[in-house]
GROMACS .gro file of C-alpha atoms in nm:
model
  300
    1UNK     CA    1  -0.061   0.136   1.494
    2UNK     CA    2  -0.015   0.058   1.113
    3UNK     CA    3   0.312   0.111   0.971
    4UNK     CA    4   0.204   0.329   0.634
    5UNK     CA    5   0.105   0.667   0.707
    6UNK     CA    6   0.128   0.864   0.385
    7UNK     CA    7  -0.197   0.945   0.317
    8UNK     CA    8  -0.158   1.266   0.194
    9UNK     CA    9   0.143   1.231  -0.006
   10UNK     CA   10   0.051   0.913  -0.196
   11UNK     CA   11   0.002   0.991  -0.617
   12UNK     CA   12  -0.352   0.776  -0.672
   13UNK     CA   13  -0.397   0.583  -0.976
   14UNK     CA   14  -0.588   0.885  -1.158
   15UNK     CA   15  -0.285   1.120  -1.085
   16UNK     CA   16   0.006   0.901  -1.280
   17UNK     CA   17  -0.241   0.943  -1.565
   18UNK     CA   18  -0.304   1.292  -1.557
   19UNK     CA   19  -0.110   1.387  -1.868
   20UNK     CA   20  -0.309   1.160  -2.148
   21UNK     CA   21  -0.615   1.276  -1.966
   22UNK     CA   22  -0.505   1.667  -2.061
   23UNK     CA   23  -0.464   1.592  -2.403
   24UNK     CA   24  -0.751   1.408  -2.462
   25UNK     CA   25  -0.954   1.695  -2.289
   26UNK     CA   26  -0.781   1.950  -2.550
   27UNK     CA   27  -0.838   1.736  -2.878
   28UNK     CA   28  -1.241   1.641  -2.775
   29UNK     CA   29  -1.275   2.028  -2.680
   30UNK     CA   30  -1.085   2.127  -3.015
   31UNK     CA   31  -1.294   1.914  -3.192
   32UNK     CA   32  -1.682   1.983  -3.035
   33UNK     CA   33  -1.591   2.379  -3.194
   34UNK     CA   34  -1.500   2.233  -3.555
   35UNK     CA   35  -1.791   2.048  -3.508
   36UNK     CA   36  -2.037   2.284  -3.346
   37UNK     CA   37  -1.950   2.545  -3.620
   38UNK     CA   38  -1.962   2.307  -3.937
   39UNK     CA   39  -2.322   2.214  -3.769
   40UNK     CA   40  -2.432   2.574  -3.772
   41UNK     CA   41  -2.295   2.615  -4.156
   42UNK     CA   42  -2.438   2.320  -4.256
   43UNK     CA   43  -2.736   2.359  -4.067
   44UNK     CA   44  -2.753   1.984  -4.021
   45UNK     CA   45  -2.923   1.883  -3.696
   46UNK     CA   46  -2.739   1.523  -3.677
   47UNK     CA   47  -2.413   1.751  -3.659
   48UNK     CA   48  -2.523   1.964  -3.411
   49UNK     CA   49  -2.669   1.684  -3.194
   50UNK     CA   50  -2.312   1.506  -3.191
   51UNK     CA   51  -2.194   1.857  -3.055
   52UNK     CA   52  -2.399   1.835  -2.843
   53UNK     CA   53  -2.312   1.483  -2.714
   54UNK     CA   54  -1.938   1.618  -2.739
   55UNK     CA   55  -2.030   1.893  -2.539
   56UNK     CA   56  -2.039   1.655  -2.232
   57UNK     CA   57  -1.791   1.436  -2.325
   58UNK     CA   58  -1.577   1.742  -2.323
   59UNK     CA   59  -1.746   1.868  -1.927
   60UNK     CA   60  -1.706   1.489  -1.817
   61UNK     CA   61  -1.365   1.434  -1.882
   62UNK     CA   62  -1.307   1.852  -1.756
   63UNK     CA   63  -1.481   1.700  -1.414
   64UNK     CA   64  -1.205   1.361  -1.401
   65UNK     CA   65  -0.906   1.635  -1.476
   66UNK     CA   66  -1.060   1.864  -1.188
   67UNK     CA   67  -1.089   1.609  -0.976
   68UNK     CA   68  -0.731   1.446  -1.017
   69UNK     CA   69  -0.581   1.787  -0.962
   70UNK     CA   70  -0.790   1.843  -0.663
   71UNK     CA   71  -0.667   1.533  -0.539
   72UNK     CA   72  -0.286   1.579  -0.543
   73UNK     CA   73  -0.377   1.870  -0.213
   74UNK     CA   74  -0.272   1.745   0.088
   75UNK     CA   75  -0.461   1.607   0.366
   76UNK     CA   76  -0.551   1.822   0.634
   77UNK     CA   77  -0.621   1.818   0.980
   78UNK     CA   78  -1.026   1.796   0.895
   79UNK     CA   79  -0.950   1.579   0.599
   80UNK     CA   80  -0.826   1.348   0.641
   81UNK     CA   81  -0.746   1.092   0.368
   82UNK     CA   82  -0.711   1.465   0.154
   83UNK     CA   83  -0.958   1.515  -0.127
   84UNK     CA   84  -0.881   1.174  -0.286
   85UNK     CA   85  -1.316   1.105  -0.292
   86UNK     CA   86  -1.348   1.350  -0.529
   87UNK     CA   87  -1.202   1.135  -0.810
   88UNK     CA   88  -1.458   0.898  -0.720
   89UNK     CA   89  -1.765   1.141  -0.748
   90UNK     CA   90  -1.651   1.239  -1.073
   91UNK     CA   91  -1.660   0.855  -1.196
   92UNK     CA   92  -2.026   0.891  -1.056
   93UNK     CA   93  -2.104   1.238  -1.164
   94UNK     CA   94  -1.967   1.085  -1.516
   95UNK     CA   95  -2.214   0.812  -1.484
   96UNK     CA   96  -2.485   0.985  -1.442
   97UNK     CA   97  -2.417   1.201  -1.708
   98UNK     CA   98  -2.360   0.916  -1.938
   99UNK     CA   99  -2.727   0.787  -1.861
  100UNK     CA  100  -2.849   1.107  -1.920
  101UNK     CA  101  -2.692   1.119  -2.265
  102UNK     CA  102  -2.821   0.778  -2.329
  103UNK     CA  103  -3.183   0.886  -2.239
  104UNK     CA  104  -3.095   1.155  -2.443
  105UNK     CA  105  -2.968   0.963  -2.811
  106UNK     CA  106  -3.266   0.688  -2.748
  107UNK     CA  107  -3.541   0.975  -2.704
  108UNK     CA  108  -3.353   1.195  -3.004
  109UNK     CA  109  -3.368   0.842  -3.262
  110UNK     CA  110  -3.723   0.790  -3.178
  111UNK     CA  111  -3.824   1.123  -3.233
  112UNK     CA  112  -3.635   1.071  -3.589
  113UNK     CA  113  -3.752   0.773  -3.682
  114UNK     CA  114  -4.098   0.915  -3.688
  115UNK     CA  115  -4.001   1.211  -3.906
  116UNK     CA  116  -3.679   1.140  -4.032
  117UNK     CA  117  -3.528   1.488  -4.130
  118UNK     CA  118  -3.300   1.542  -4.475
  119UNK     CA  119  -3.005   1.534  -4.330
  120UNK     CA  120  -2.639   1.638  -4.591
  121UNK     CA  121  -2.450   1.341  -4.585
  122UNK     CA  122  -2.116   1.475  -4.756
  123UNK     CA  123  -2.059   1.684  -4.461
  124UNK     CA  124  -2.185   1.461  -4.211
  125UNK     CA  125  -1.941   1.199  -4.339
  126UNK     CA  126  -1.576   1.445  -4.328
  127UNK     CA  127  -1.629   1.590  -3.978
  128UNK     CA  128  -1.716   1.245  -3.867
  129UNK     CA  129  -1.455   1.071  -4.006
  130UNK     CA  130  -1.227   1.362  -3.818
  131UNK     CA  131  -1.391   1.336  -3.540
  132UNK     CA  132  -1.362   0.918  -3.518
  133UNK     CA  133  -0.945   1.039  -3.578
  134UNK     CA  134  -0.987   1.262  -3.210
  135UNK     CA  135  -1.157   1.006  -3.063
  136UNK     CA  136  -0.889   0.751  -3.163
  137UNK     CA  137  -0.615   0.910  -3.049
  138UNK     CA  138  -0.787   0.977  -2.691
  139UNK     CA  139  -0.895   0.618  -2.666
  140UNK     CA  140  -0.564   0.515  -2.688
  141UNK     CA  141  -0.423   0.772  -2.449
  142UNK     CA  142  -0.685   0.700  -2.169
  143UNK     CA  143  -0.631   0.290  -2.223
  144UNK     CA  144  -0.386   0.291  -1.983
  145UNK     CA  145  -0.552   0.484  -1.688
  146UNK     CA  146  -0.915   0.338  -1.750
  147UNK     CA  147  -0.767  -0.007  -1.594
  148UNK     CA  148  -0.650   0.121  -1.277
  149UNK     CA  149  -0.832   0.451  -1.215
  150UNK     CA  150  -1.266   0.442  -1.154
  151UNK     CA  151  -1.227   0.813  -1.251
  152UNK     CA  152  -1.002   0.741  -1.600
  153UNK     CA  153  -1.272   0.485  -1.660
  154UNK     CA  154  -1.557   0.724  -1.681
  155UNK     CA  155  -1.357   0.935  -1.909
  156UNK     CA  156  -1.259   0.627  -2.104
  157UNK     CA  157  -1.659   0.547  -2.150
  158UNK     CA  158  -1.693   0.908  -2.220
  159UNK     CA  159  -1.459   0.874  -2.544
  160UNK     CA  160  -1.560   0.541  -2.626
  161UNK     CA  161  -1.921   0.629  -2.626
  162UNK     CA  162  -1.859   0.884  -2.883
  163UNK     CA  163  -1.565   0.732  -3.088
  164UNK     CA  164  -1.887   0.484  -3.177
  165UNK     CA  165  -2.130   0.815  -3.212
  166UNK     CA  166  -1.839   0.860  -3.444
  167UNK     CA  167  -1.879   0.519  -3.593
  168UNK     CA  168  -2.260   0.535  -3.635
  169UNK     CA  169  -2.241   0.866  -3.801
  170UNK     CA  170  -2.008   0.820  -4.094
  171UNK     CA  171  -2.196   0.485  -4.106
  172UNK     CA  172  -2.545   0.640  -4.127
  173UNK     CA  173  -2.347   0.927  -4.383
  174UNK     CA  174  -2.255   0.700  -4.662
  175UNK     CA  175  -2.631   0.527  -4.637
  176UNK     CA  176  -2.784   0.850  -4.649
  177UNK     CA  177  -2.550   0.989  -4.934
  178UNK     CA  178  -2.572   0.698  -5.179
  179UNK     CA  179  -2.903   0.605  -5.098
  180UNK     CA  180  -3.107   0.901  -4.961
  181UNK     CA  181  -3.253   0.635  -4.672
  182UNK     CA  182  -3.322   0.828  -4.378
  183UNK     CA  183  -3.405   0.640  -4.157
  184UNK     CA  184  -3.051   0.513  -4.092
  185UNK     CA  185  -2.954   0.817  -3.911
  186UNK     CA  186  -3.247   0.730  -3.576
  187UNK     CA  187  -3.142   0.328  -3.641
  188UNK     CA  188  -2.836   0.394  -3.574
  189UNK     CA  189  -2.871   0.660  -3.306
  190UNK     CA  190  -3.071   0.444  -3.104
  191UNK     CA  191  -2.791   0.132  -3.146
  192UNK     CA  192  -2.551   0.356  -2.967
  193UNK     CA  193  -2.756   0.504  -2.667
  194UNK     CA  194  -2.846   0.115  -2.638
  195UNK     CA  195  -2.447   0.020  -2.630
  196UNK     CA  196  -2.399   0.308  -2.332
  197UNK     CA  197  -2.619   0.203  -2.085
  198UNK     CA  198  -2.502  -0.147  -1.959
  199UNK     CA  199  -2.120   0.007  -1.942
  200UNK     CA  200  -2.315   0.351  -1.736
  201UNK     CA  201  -2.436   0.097  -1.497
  202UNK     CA  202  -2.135  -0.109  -1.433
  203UNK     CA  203  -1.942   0.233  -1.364
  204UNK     CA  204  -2.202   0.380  -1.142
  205UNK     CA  205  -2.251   0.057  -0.922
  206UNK     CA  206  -1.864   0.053  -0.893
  207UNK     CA  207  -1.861   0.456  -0.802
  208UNK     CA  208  -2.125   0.389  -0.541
  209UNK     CA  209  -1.960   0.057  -0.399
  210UNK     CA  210  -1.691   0.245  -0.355
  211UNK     CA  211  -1.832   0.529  -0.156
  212UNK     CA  212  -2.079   0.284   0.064
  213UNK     CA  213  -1.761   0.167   0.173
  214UNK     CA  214  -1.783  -0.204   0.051
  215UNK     CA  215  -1.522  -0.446   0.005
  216UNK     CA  216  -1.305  -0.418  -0.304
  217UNK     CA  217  -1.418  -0.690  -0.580
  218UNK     CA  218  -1.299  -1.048  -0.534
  219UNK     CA  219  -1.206  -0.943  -0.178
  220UNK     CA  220  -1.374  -1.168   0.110
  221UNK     CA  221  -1.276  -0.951   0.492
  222UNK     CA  222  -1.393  -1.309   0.637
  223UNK     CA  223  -1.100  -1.484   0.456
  224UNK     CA  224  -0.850  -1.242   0.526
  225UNK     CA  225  -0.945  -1.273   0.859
  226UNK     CA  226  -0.928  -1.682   0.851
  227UNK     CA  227  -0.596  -1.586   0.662
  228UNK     CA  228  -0.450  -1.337   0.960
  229UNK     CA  229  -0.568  -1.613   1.180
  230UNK     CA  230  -0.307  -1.898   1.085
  231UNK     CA  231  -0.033  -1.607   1.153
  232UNK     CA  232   0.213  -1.701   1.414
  233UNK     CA  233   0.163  -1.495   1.741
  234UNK     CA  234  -0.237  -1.446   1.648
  235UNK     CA  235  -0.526  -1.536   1.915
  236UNK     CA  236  -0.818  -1.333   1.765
  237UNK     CA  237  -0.899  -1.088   1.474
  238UNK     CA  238  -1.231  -0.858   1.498
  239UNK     CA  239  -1.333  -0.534   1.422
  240UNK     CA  240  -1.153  -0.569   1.073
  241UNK     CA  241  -1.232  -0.355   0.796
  242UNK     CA  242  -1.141  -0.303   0.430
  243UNK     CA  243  -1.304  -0.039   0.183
  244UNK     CA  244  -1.134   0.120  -0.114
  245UNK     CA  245  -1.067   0.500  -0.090
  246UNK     CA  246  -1.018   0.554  -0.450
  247UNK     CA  247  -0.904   0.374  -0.723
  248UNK     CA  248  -0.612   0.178  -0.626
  249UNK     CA  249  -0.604   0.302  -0.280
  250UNK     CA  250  -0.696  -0.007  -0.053
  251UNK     CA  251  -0.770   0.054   0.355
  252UNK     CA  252  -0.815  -0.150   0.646
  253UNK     CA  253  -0.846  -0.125   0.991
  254UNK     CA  254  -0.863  -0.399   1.281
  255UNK     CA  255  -0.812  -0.521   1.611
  256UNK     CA  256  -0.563  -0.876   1.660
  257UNK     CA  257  -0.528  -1.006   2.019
  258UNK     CA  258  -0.186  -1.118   2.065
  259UNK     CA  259  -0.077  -1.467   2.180
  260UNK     CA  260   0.042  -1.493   2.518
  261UNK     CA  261   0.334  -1.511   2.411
  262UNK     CA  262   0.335  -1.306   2.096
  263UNK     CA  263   0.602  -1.006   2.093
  264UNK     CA  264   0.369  -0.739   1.968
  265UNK     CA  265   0.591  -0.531   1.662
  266UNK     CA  266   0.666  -0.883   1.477
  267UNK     CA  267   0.313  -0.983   1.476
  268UNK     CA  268   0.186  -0.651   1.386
  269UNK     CA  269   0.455  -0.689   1.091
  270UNK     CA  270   0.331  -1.021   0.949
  271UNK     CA  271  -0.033  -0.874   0.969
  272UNK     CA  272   0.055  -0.561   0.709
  273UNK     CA  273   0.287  -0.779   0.507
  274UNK     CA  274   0.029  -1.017   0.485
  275UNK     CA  275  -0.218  -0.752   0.347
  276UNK     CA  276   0.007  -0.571   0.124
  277UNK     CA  277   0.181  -0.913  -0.022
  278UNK     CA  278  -0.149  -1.073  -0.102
  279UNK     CA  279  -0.468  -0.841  -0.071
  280UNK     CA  280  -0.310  -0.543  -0.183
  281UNK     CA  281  -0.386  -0.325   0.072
  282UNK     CA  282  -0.139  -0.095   0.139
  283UNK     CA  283  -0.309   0.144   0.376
  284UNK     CA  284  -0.344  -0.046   0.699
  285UNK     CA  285  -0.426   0.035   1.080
  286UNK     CA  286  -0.404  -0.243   1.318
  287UNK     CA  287  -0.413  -0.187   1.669
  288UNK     CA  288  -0.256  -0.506   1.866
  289UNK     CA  289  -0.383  -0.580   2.201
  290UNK     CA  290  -0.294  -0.838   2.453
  291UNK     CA  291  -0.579  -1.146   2.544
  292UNK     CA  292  -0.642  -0.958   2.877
  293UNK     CA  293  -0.781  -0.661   2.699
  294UNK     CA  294  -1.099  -0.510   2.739
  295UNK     CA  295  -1.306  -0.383   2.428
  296UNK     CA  296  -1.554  -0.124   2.519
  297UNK     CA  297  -1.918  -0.157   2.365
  298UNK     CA  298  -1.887  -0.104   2.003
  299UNK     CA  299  -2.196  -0.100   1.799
  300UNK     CA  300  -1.991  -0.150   1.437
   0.00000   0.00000   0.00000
């Protein structure tokens, strides 16, 4: 009997930040061509490599803008919270994606640092240096989103992973141009696939919290039940439930047995103000029921 039934209609955290996320998608994709063709004139592997590590910056942050716009449908009769998941399978899908690139970086340095190619460091150093410019300007357009939105997040990772492939590139450019070392370039590789991987994890373990259906973070259901408990008209709170839906989407569901005396639309008011006002969950169901009531078996 909650009060909040917009589901369908409700813009998720992802969706107010769909714009910066399109223009970051069309500078990275812009800039994995420059880079992809200056590789192939140059013929320098390191150049062509950081395409390639472009290349899925540029599918994982297509994936978050799919999944936002996929989003915004409405609910239907079959689904019914609408498609609003999919934002969080792209955070994972990201994830995943970003371990694989990882993998990829730490197995690409090794293989370099035991026969360190001659790599041109002139050219390695200007499309780097543009490419740290592109990577700039998205970080600071996905800022915003990457603290409210899982799926922004990813995307964030995605561009800060490479805005320090960026780094470690010009870095590696000037050492190999003044002093011919080449062994910075698989040093310096490896630093950055090391950098990805605790961030990868922390997003994935949040992506599959989410979808397991846990609590939010910092959120204890058996003190927000103590908490609905000291309410005035409250005998008993079970069955209670909170899991996020997507980023910035909180839900719960519960049973409260009413007082005898309890009128049953104030008390079911104080509940979801109670939630809203100081959990932050602003997609409730409660079903009030008298102390006489009868729960059938439930096994949850």
């Amino acid at each position: 009997m909650g009060h909040d039934h917009g589901h369908a209609s409700a813009v998720t955290a992802g969706g107010r930040h769909r714009r910066p996320l399109m223009v970051a998608f069309g500078l990275t994709a812009a800039y994995m061509v420059v880079e992809l063709v200056t590789g192939l004139v140059s013929g320098s592997l390191a150049l062509l490599s950081d395409a390639a590590h472009m290349g899925t910056d540029v599918l994982g942050l297509g994936m978050a803008l799919a999944a936002i716009t996929l989003a915004q449908r409405e609910a239907t009769s079959q689904r019914t919270y609408g498609t609003y998941r999919l934002e969080v399978l792209a955070a994972l899908a990201n994830g995943i994606l970003l371990f694989g690139v990882a993998g990829y970086v730490l197995f690409e340095a090794w293989q370099r640092f035991a026969a360190p190619p001659a790599v041109p460091g002139l050219p390695m150093l200007v499309v780097a240096t543009v490419g740290l410019i592109v990577n700039l300007i998205s970080f600071r357009l996905l800022a915003a989103g990457s603290k409210e939105s899982l799926n922004l997040k990813g995307a964030y990772l995605e561009v800060l992973s490479d805005m320090l492939g960026s780094v470690g590139v010009i870095v590696a450019a000037i050492i190999i141009f003044t002093t011919g070392w080449r062994y910075a370039d698989p040093l310096i590789g490896a630093g950055i696939g090391l950098f990805i991987l605790p961030r990868t994890y922390t997003l994935t373990a949040q992506a599959v919290r989410i979808l397991m259906e846990v609590a939010p973070p910092g959120l204890d259901v058996d003190q927000v039940r103590a908490r609905i408990l000291t309410l005035p008209g409250v005998a008993d709170v079970h069955d209670l439930h909170i899991w996020t839906v997507t980023s910035g989407m909180e839900t719960a569901t519960g049973h409260v047995v009413l007082a005898d005396d309890a009128e049953l639309h104030p008390v079911l008011d104080r509940v979801t103000a109670l939630l809203a006002e100081e959990y932050h969950v602003t997609h409730a169901t409660i079903q009030c029921e008298p102390g006489s009531h009868q729960e059938h078996a439930n096994p949850i």
